[in-house]
Short mmCIF file of C-alpha atoms in Angstrom, two decimals:
data_model
loop_
_atom_site.label_atom_id
_atom_site.label_comp_id
_atom_site.label_asym_id
_atom_site.label_seq_id
_atom_site.Cartn_x
_atom_site.Cartn_y
_atom_site.Cartn_z
CA GLN A 1 2.96 -11.44 -16.61
CA VAL A 2 2.81 -8.77 -13.91
CA GLN A 3 1.92 -10.30 -10.64
CA LEU A 4 1.85 -8.88 -7.14
CA VAL A 5 1.27 -10.64 -3.75
CA GLU A 6 1.09 -9.13 -0.34
CA SER A 7 2.55 -10.58 2.90
CA GLY A 8 2.85 -9.71 6.57
CA GLY A 9 -0.76 -9.34 7.51
CA GLY A 10 -2.07 -10.68 10.88
CA LEU A 11 -3.56 -9.89 14.10
CA VAL A 12 -2.06 -7.05 16.13
CA GLN A 13 -3.03 -5.23 19.37
CA PRO A 14 -4.13 -1.54 19.26
CA GLY A 15 -0.80 0.56 19.34
CA GLY A 16 1.15 -2.22 17.76
CA SER A 17 2.93 -2.35 14.47
CA LEU A 18 2.88 -4.50 11.34
CA ARG A 19 5.07 -4.35 8.12
CA LEU A 20 3.49 -5.46 4.92
CA SER A 21 5.37 -6.27 1.94
CA CYS A 22 4.36 -6.23 -1.74
CA ILE A 23 6.20 -8.97 -3.65
CA PRO A 24 6.33 -8.80 -7.43
CA SER A 25 6.90 -11.26 -10.08
CA GLY A 26 7.58 -10.68 -13.80
CA PHE A 27 8.66 -7.31 -13.32
CA ASN A 28 10.98 -4.87 -11.45
CA VAL A 29 9.04 -3.17 -8.95
CA ASP A 30 11.61 -0.22 -8.87
CA ILE A 31 10.31 1.17 -12.17
CA TYR A 32 6.76 1.21 -11.17
CA THR A 33 4.75 3.69 -9.22
CA MET A 34 3.36 1.65 -6.27
CA GLY A 35 0.17 2.06 -4.14
CA TRP A 36 -1.43 0.49 -1.11
CA PHE A 37 -5.11 0.36 -0.67
CA ARG A 38 -7.25 -1.26 1.91
CA GLN A 39 -11.13 -2.21 2.28
CA ALA A 40 -12.92 -2.80 5.37
CA PRO A 41 -16.14 -4.85 5.54
CA GLY A 42 -19.08 -2.91 4.34
CA LYS A 43 -16.92 -0.01 3.31
CA GLU A 44 -15.41 1.35 0.06
CA ARG A 45 -11.86 0.74 -1.03
CA GLU A 46 -9.60 3.38 0.49
CA GLY A 47 -6.25 4.61 -1.14
CA ILE A 48 -3.79 4.92 1.81
CA SER A 49 -0.43 5.46 0.10
CA CYS A 50 1.36 5.94 -3.17
CA LEU A 51 5.14 6.12 -4.10
CA SER A 52 6.15 7.72 -7.27
CA SER A 53 8.76 5.81 -9.32
CA ARG A 54 10.08 8.98 -11.01
CA ASP A 55 11.05 10.93 -7.83
CA GLY A 56 10.25 8.97 -4.78
CA ILE A 57 7.65 11.25 -3.65
CA THR A 58 5.20 9.75 -1.41
CA HIS A 59 1.46 10.40 -0.66
CA TYR A 60 -0.72 9.37 2.33
CA ALA A 61 -4.37 9.39 3.24
CA ASP A 62 -5.08 11.66 6.21
CA SER A 63 -6.34 8.48 8.01
CA VAL A 64 -2.70 7.15 8.13
CA LYS A 65 -0.50 10.23 7.76
CA GLY A 66 2.20 10.13 10.56
CA ARG A 67 1.64 6.45 11.22
CA PHE A 68 2.33 4.55 8.03
CA ILE A 69 5.35 4.73 5.89
CA ILE A 70 5.59 3.36 2.19
CA ALA A 71 9.08 2.56 1.08
CA ARG A 72 11.08 0.42 -1.42
CA ASP A 73 13.37 -2.31 -0.18
CA PHE A 74 15.87 -2.26 -3.04
CA ALA A 75 17.81 -5.33 -1.57
CA ALA A 76 14.62 -7.39 -1.34
CA GLY A 77 12.89 -6.06 -4.48
CA THR A 78 9.72 -5.26 -2.62
CA VAL A 79 7.62 -2.21 -1.66
CA ASP A 80 6.65 -2.31 1.98
CA LEU A 81 4.21 -0.53 4.17
CA GLN A 82 5.31 -0.09 7.66
CA MET A 83 2.22 0.49 9.84
CA ASN A 84 2.62 1.95 13.37
CA SER A 85 0.31 2.97 16.24
CA LEU A 86 -2.38 0.76 14.74
CA ARG A 87 -5.93 1.31 15.66
CA PRO A 88 -8.97 -1.04 15.49
CA GLU A 89 -10.28 1.16 12.53
CA ASP A 90 -7.16 0.25 10.56
CA THR A 91 -8.73 -3.42 10.33
CA ALA A 92 -8.94 -4.25 6.61
CA VAL A 93 -7.89 -6.22 3.77
CA TYR A 94 -4.68 -4.56 2.54
CA TYR A 95 -3.88 -4.49 -1.27
CA CYS A 96 -0.73 -3.42 -3.00
CA ALA A 97 -1.05 -2.09 -6.74
CA ALA A 98 1.48 -1.27 -9.42
CA ASP A 99 1.11 1.56 -12.01
CA LEU A 100 3.33 1.82 -15.15
CA GLY A 101 3.20 5.54 -14.86
CA ARG A 102 6.06 7.41 -13.33
CA THR A 103 4.26 9.42 -10.83
CA CYS A 104 1.15 9.22 -8.63
CA ASP A 105 -1.80 10.96 -10.37
CA SER A 106 -3.66 13.43 -8.58
CA SER A 107 -6.51 10.91 -8.08
CA TRP A 108 -4.21 8.07 -7.31
CA TYR A 109 -6.26 7.21 -4.24
CA LEU A 110 -9.24 6.25 -6.41
CA GLY A 111 -7.19 3.37 -7.85
CA PRO A 112 -7.93 3.38 -11.61
CA GLU A 113 -4.48 4.29 -12.66
CA PHE A 114 -3.16 1.04 -11.22
CA ASP A 115 -2.54 -1.74 -13.72
CA ALA A 116 -2.02 -4.76 -11.48
CA TRP A 117 -3.26 -5.75 -8.02
CA GLY A 118 -2.36 -8.25 -5.42
CA PRO A 119 -5.02 -10.61 -3.95
CA GLY A 120 -4.81 -8.80 -0.46
CA THR A 121 -3.74 -9.62 3.08
CA GLN A 122 -5.83 -9.42 6.06
CA VAL A 123 -4.88 -7.06 8.87
CA THR A 124 -6.82 -7.20 12.10
CA VAL A 125 -6.30 -4.72 15.09
CA SER A 126 -7.98 -6.05 18.23
CA ALA A 127 -7.25 -6.51 21.87
#
C-alpha cells in the first residue's frame, strides 16, 4: 500500500527557512512524479511544486518561484521541499503527493493526477 507522510513543519519567523520531507512507505519514491501542495484556512488548495520522475523537470507556482526548491534525496529516499524567505502568507498545511505518471501534467497544480497523498504538516510563518 502506497503511503506518504510529511515532516519538518513548524513555526518560523518571516524571512526564515524550513525544509519539509515527504517520506514514503510501500514504494520507491524515485519512480514517482511528486508534488507539493498547500492549503491555508479559508482558501482553496494550491499546487506549489511538481517534480517529474522521467526527466527531473520541476515546476513551481509563481507564488513560490525563486524561494522554494523541490528535490529528491536519493540517500534518504525522500522528496524534500526547501522553503526560503518565508512570508506570513506561506502559512498553510503542506501536503506531498505521488503520481504514477512519469511527468507533471499541464494541470498538475490542480491535483487530480496524484494518486496518493500525505496527511499534511502545518507551517506557520509569524513573528
